[in-house]
PDB file of C-alpha atoms in Angstrom:
ATOM      1  CA  LYS A 716       0.000   0.000   0.000  1.00 61.00           C
ATOM      2  CA  LEU A 717       2.849   2.367   0.810  1.00 61.00           C
ATOM      3  CA  ALA A 718       4.453   1.729  -2.589  1.00 60.00           C
ATOM      4  CA  ILE A 719       1.190   2.507  -4.385  1.00 62.00           C
ATOM      5  CA  LEU A 720       0.773   5.705  -2.380  1.00 57.00           C
ATOM      6  CA  ALA A 721       4.370   6.772  -3.125  1.00 59.00           C
ATOM      7  CA  ALA A 722       3.877   6.078  -6.828  1.00 59.00           C
ATOM      8  CA  LEU A 723       0.651   8.091  -6.801  1.00 56.00           C
ATOM      9  CA  PHE A 724       2.328  11.111  -5.191  1.00 56.00           C
ATOM     10  CA  GLY A 725       5.317  10.756  -7.503  1.00 58.00           C
ATOM     11  CA  SER A 726       3.158  10.787 -10.600  1.00 58.00           C
ATOM     12  CA  ALA A 727       1.158  13.754  -9.310  1.00 51.00           C
ATOM     13  CA  ALA A 728       4.388  15.668  -8.697  1.00 49.00           C
ATOM     14  CA  ALA A 729       5.218  15.326 -12.385  1.00 49.00           C
ATOM     15  CA  PHE A 730       2.295  17.622 -13.187  1.00 49.00           C
ATOM     16  CA  ALA A 731       3.093  20.239 -10.560  1.00 48.00           C
ATOM     17  CA  PRO A 732       4.488  23.514 -11.875  1.00 49.00           C
ATOM     18  CA  ALA A 733       8.257  23.620 -11.815  1.00 50.00           C
ATOM     19  CA  GLN A 734       9.919  26.001  -9.428  1.00 46.00           C
ATOM     20  CA  THR A 735      11.698  28.590 -11.492  1.00 49.00           C
ATOM     21  CA  GLY A 736      14.173  31.130 -10.403  1.00 45.00           C
ATOM     22  CA  LYS A 737      15.222  34.219 -12.239  1.00 44.00           C
ATOM     23  CA  ALA A 738      15.580  33.613 -15.989  1.00 47.00           C
ATOM     24  CA  ALA A 739      18.983  33.885 -17.552  1.00 48.00           C
ATOM     25  CA  SER A 740      19.832  37.124 -19.316  1.00 48.00           C
ATOM     26  CA  ALA A 741      20.209  35.309 -22.667  1.00 49.00           C
ATOM     27  CA  LEU A 742      16.619  34.094 -22.416  1.00 51.00           C
ATOM     28  CA  ASN A 743      15.394  37.590 -21.645  1.00 63.00           C
ATOM     29  CA  ALA A 744      17.114  38.834 -24.795  1.00 75.00           C
ATOM     30  CA  PHE A 745      14.940  36.615 -27.027  1.00 82.00           C
ATOM     31  CA  GLU A 746      11.591  36.728 -25.191  1.00 81.00           C
ATOM     32  CA  SER A 747      10.294  39.472 -27.485  1.00 80.00           C
ATOM     33  CA  GLU A 748      11.313  37.742 -30.731  1.00 83.00           C
ATOM     34  CA  LEU A 749       8.812  36.553 -33.315  1.00 82.00           C
ATOM     35  CA  GLY A 750       7.517  33.130 -32.307  1.00 81.00           C
ATOM     36  CA  ALA A 751       7.608  33.730 -28.559  1.00 80.00           C
ATOM     37  CA  GLN A 752       3.831  33.829 -28.203  1.00 79.00           C
ATOM     38  CA  ALA A 753       1.031  32.411 -26.116  1.00 77.00           C
ATOM     39  CA  PRO A 754       0.561  29.913 -24.639  1.00 75.00           C
ATOM     40  CA  LEU A 755       4.218  28.914 -24.228  1.00 75.00           C
ATOM     41  CA  GLY A 756       5.995  32.209 -24.684  1.00 78.00           C
ATOM     42  CA  PHE A 757       9.715  31.767 -25.256  1.00 81.00           C
ATOM     43  CA  PHE A 758      10.300  28.001 -25.331  1.00 81.00           C
ATOM     44  CA  ASP A 759      13.828  26.584 -25.295  1.00 81.00           C
ATOM     45  CA  PRO A 760      13.623  23.288 -23.365  1.00 82.00           C
ATOM     46  CA  LEU A 761      17.036  22.058 -24.551  1.00 87.00           C
ATOM     47  CA  GLY A 762      18.818  25.271 -23.642  1.00 85.00           C
ATOM     48  CA  LEU A 763      20.161  25.825 -27.158  1.00 88.00           C
ATOM     49  CA  LEU A 764      20.114  29.568 -26.601  1.00 85.00           C
ATOM     50  CA  ASP A 765      21.743  29.628 -23.174  1.00 87.00           C
ATOM     51  CA  ASP A 766      24.467  32.277 -23.399  1.00 85.00           C
ATOM     52  CA  ALA A 767      23.736  32.720 -27.122  1.00 86.00           C
ATOM     53  CA  ASP A 768      24.138  35.903 -29.118  1.00 90.00           C
ATOM     54  CA  GLN A 769      21.863  37.297 -31.839  1.00 89.00           C
ATOM     55  CA  GLU A 770      23.856  35.546 -34.573  1.00 91.00           C
ATOM     56  CA  ARG A 771      23.254  32.139 -32.958  1.00 90.00           C
ATOM     57  CA  PHE A 772      19.546  32.918 -32.539  1.00 88.00           C
ATOM     58  CA  ASP A 773      19.266  33.986 -36.187  1.00 88.00           C
ATOM     59  CA  ARG A 774      20.978  30.779 -37.342  1.00 89.00           C
ATOM     60  CA  LEU A 775      18.603  28.593 -35.323  1.00 89.00           C
ATOM     61  CA  ARG A 776      15.588  30.600 -36.545  1.00 89.00           C
ATOM     62  CA  TYR A 777      16.812  30.204 -40.147  1.00 89.00           C
ATOM     63  CA  VAL A 778      17.017  26.426 -39.676  1.00 89.00           C
ATOM     64  CA  GLU A 779      13.613  26.342 -37.952  1.00 90.00           C
ATOM     65  CA  ILE A 780      11.943  28.239 -40.789  1.00 90.00           C
ATOM     66  CA  LYS A 781      13.596  26.109 -43.471  1.00 90.00           C
ATOM     67  CA  HIS A 782      12.677  22.833 -41.774  1.00 91.00           C
ATOM     68  CA  GLY A 783       9.153  24.130 -41.181  1.00 92.00           C
ATOM     69  CA  ARG A 784       8.747  24.910 -44.866  1.00 90.00           C
ATOM     70  CA  ILE A 785      10.005  21.460 -45.846  1.00 91.00           C
ATOM     71  CA  ALA A 786       7.672  19.809 -43.318  1.00 93.00           C
ATOM     72  CA  GLN A 787       4.702  21.787 -44.634  1.00 94.00           C
ATOM     73  CA  LEU A 788       5.468  20.693 -48.199  1.00 92.00           C
ATOM     74  CA  ALA A 789       5.875  17.070 -47.089  1.00 91.00           C
ATOM     75  CA  PHE A 790       2.600  17.153 -45.176  1.00 94.00           C
ATOM     76  CA  LEU A 791       0.749  18.687 -48.112  1.00 94.00           C
ATOM     77  CA  GLY A 792       2.309  16.196 -50.534  1.00 91.00           C
ATOM     78  CA  ASN A 793       1.244  13.314 -48.316  1.00 91.00           C
ATOM     79  CA  ILE A 794      -2.333  14.577 -48.097  1.00 93.00           C
ATOM     80  CA  ILE A 795      -2.575  15.219 -51.844  1.00 93.00           C
ATOM     81  CA  THR A 796      -1.247  11.802 -52.881  1.00 91.00           C
ATOM     82  CA  ARG A 797      -3.421  10.002 -50.336  1.00 91.00           C
ATOM     83  CA  ALA A 798      -6.392  11.818 -51.857  1.00 93.00           C
ATOM     84  CA  GLY A 799      -5.503  10.136 -55.155  1.00 90.00           C
ATOM     85  CA  VAL A 800      -4.015  13.130 -56.947  1.00 93.00           C
ATOM     86  CA  HIS A 801      -0.790  12.227 -58.781  1.00 92.00           C
ATOM     87  CA  LEU A 802       1.321  13.784 -61.494  1.00 91.00           C
ATOM     88  CA  PRO A 803       0.338  12.635 -64.982  1.00 93.00           C
ATOM     89  CA  GLY A 804       2.666  10.538 -67.090  1.00 91.00           C
ATOM     90  CA  ASN A 805       5.493   8.198 -66.244  1.00 91.00           C
ATOM     91  CA  ILE A 806       8.139   8.545 -63.568  1.00 87.00           C
ATOM     92  CA  ASP A 807      10.748   6.586 -65.554  1.00 85.00           C
ATOM     93  CA  TYR A 808      11.505   5.225 -69.024  1.00 88.00           C
ATOM     94  CA  ALA A 809      10.280   1.770 -67.989  1.00 88.00           C
ATOM     95  CA  GLY A 810       6.712   3.078 -68.148  1.00 89.00           C
ATOM     96  CA  ASN A 811       5.939   3.201 -64.410  1.00 89.00           C
ATOM     97  CA  SER A 812       3.342   5.889 -63.805  1.00 91.00           C
ATOM     98  CA  PHE A 813       3.439   8.183 -60.798  1.00 91.00           C
ATOM     99  CA  ASP A 814       0.275   6.637 -59.384  1.00 90.00           C
ATOM    100  CA  SER A 815       1.734   3.116 -59.575  1.00 91.00           C
ATOM    101  CA  PHE A 816       3.824   3.781 -56.464  1.00 91.00           C
ATOM    102  CA  PRO A 817       2.386   3.638 -52.944  1.00 90.00           C
ATOM    103  CA  ASN A 818       1.864   6.660 -50.699  1.00 89.00           C
ATOM    104  CA  GLY A 819       3.918   7.797 -47.706  1.00 86.00           C
ATOM    105  CA  TRP A 820       6.970   5.874 -46.489  1.00 88.00           C
ATOM    106  CA  ALA A 821       6.009   2.883 -48.623  1.00 90.00           C
ATOM    107  CA  ALA A 822       7.084   4.918 -51.663  1.00 89.00           C
ATOM    108  CA  ILE A 823      10.638   4.996 -50.268  1.00 89.00           C
ATOM    109  CA  SER A 824      10.996   1.567 -48.686  1.00 89.00           C
ATOM    110  CA  GLY A 825       9.005  -1.517 -49.435  1.00 85.00           C
ATOM    111  CA  PRO A 826       8.311  -3.969 -52.221  1.00 89.00           C
ATOM    112  CA  ASP A 827       6.759  -1.388 -54.579  1.00 89.00           C
ATOM    113  CA  ALA A 828       9.108   1.496 -53.682  1.00 91.00           C
ATOM    114  CA  ILE A 829      10.845   3.902 -56.013  1.00 90.00           C
ATOM    115  CA  SER A 830      14.193   2.507 -57.153  1.00 88.00           C
ATOM    116  CA  GLY A 831      17.409   3.443 -55.368  1.00 89.00           C
ATOM    117  CA  SER A 832      18.578   5.522 -58.327  1.00 89.00           C
ATOM    118  CA  GLY A 833      15.274   7.425 -58.323  1.00 89.00           C
ATOM    119  CA  LEU A 834      15.611   8.079 -54.603  1.00 90.00           C
ATOM    120  CA  GLY A 835      19.183   9.216 -55.215  1.00 93.00           C
ATOM    121  CA  GLN A 836      17.939  11.729 -57.787  1.00 93.00           C
ATOM    122  CA  ILE A 837      15.428  13.106 -55.291  1.00 91.00           C
ATOM    123  CA  VAL A 838      18.122  13.477 -52.617  1.00 93.00           C
ATOM    124  CA  ALA A 839      20.468  15.140 -55.140  1.00 96.00           C
ATOM    125  CA  PHE A 840      17.729  17.595 -56.154  1.00 94.00           C
ATOM    126  CA  VAL A 841      16.990  18.474 -52.530  1.00 91.00           C
ATOM    127  CA  GLY A 842      20.721  18.933 -51.936  1.00 92.00           C
ATOM    128  CA  PHE A 843      20.922  21.256 -54.939  1.00 94.00           C
ATOM    129  CA  LEU A 844      18.029  23.328 -53.595  1.00 88.00           C
ATOM    130  CA  GLU A 845      19.655  23.446 -50.149  1.00 86.00           C
ATOM    131  CA  LEU A 846      23.047  24.563 -51.421  1.00 88.00           C
ATOM    132  CA  PHE A 847      22.142  26.934 -54.248  1.00 85.00           C
ATOM    133  CA  VAL A 848      18.502  28.032 -54.219  1.00 82.00           C
ATOM    134  CA  MET A 849      16.957  28.163 -50.747  1.00 80.00           C
ATOM    135  CA  LYS A 850      19.118  30.905 -49.286  1.00 79.00           C
ATOM    136  CA  ASP A 851      19.537  34.650 -49.373  1.00 75.00           C
ATOM    137  CA  VAL A 852      21.862  34.838 -52.376  1.00 74.00           C
ATOM    138  CA  THR A 853      21.727  38.588 -52.976  1.00 73.00           C
ATOM    139  CA  GLY A 854      21.875  39.758 -49.366  1.00 75.00           C
ATOM    140  CA  GLU A 855      18.597  41.646 -49.797  1.00 78.00           C
ATOM    141  CA  GLY A 856      16.732  39.566 -47.201  1.00 80.00           C
ATOM    142  CA  GLU A 857      14.345  41.645 -45.112  1.00 81.00           C
ATOM    143  CA  PHE A 858      14.415  39.051 -42.296  1.00 85.00           C
ATOM    144  CA  VAL A 859      15.921  35.673 -41.487  1.00 84.00           C
ATOM    145  CA  GLY A 860      14.446  33.149 -43.932  1.00 83.00           C
ATOM    146  CA  ASP A 861      13.623  35.707 -46.644  1.00 83.00           C
ATOM    147  CA  PHE A 862      14.639  33.919 -49.865  1.00 79.00           C
ATOM    148  CA  ARG A 863      12.984  36.257 -52.352  1.00 77.00           C
ATOM    149  CA  ASN A 864      16.403  37.450 -53.593  1.00 74.00           C
ATOM    150  CA  GLY A 865      14.890  40.511 -55.234  1.00 72.00           C
ATOM    151  CA  ALA A 866      12.932  38.388 -57.731  1.00 75.00           C
ATOM    152  CA  LEU A 867       9.855  36.901 -56.064  1.00 73.00           C
ATOM    153  CA  ASP A 868       7.390  39.186 -54.366  1.00 75.00           C
ATOM    154  CA  PHE A 869       3.766  38.011 -54.686  1.00 80.00           C
ATOM    155  CA  GLY A 870       2.591  41.303 -53.152  1.00 82.00           C
ATOM    156  CA  TRP A 871       4.726  41.084 -49.989  1.00 83.00           C
ATOM    157  CA  ASP A 872       5.956  44.663 -50.325  1.00 83.00           C
ATOM    158  CA  LYS A 873       2.357  45.943 -50.372  1.00 89.00           C
ATOM    159  CA  PHE A 874       1.666  44.725 -46.815  1.00 90.00           C
ATOM    160  CA  ASP A 875       2.136  46.998 -43.820  1.00 93.00           C
ATOM    161  CA  ALA A 876       4.625  46.060 -41.075  1.00 90.00           C
ATOM    162  CA  GLU A 877       1.963  44.598 -38.766  1.00 93.00           C
ATOM    163  CA  THR A 878       0.542  42.349 -41.504  1.00 93.00           C
ATOM    164  CA  LYS A 879       4.040  41.159 -42.447  1.00 90.00           C
ATOM    165  CA  LEU A 880       4.791  40.276 -38.834  1.00 89.00           C
ATOM    166  CA  SER A 881       1.475  38.441 -38.534  1.00 91.00           C
ATOM    167  CA  LYS A 882       2.098  36.434 -41.719  1.00 89.00           C
ATOM    168  CA  ARG A 883       5.610  35.525 -40.582  1.00 89.00           C
ATOM    169  CA  ALA A 884       4.225  34.339 -37.211  1.00 89.00           C
ATOM    170  CA  ILE A 885       1.572  32.264 -38.995  1.00 89.00           C
ATOM    171  CA  GLU A 886       4.226  30.652 -41.210  1.00 89.00           C
ATOM    172  CA  LEU A 887       6.404  29.915 -38.184  1.00 90.00           C
ATOM    173  CA  ASN A 888       3.514  28.312 -36.272  1.00 89.00           C
ATOM    174  CA  ASN A 889       2.336  26.295 -39.284  1.00 90.00           C
ATOM    175  CA  GLY A 890       5.890  25.076 -39.793  1.00 90.00           C
ATOM    176  CA  ARG A 891       6.141  24.071 -36.143  1.00 89.00           C
ATOM    177  CA  ALA A 892       2.853  22.186 -36.401  1.00 90.00           C
ATOM    178  CA  ALA A 893       3.956  20.401 -39.582  1.00 93.00           C
ATOM    179  CA  MET A 894       7.246  19.388 -37.936  1.00 91.00           C
ATOM    180  CA  MET A 895       5.256  17.729 -35.157  1.00 90.00           C
TER     181      MET A 895
END
């Protein structure tokens, strides 16, 4: 009975609010950054920004935005193909159509998966995008993760500052959700 009671109190203690002291000065420096919003506020459970400077924060934000964008595309691609929408035509010269391959992870590994050379081409293309396209080439970036490079706009410059900040926060949150 004592063991059960101890286990019960121990499990209840896991849900008690943690005692926190004064936050570190590095954390205070980033509490007002984009993405530090309700309900969590500034959230750095691994302490990646302990004693970090603005350059380190910007690098981690750049990586977060890029991974969020990739995760959003992957999520959308998964939903679209599971809905039965596929590219027309053949994926290779052997006559295999795009819809002849399974959805999700089964398209990469499994009996009916894309061939190793096809997967290699996909990885090479993603590597090309990573190294040469998806970055601020011209140095004209308005913010971390701005890859317009003076060419793409889609009306971004017509928004006021508040709308831009709101859209960037929405993209950041959608990317975080897709990464989950």
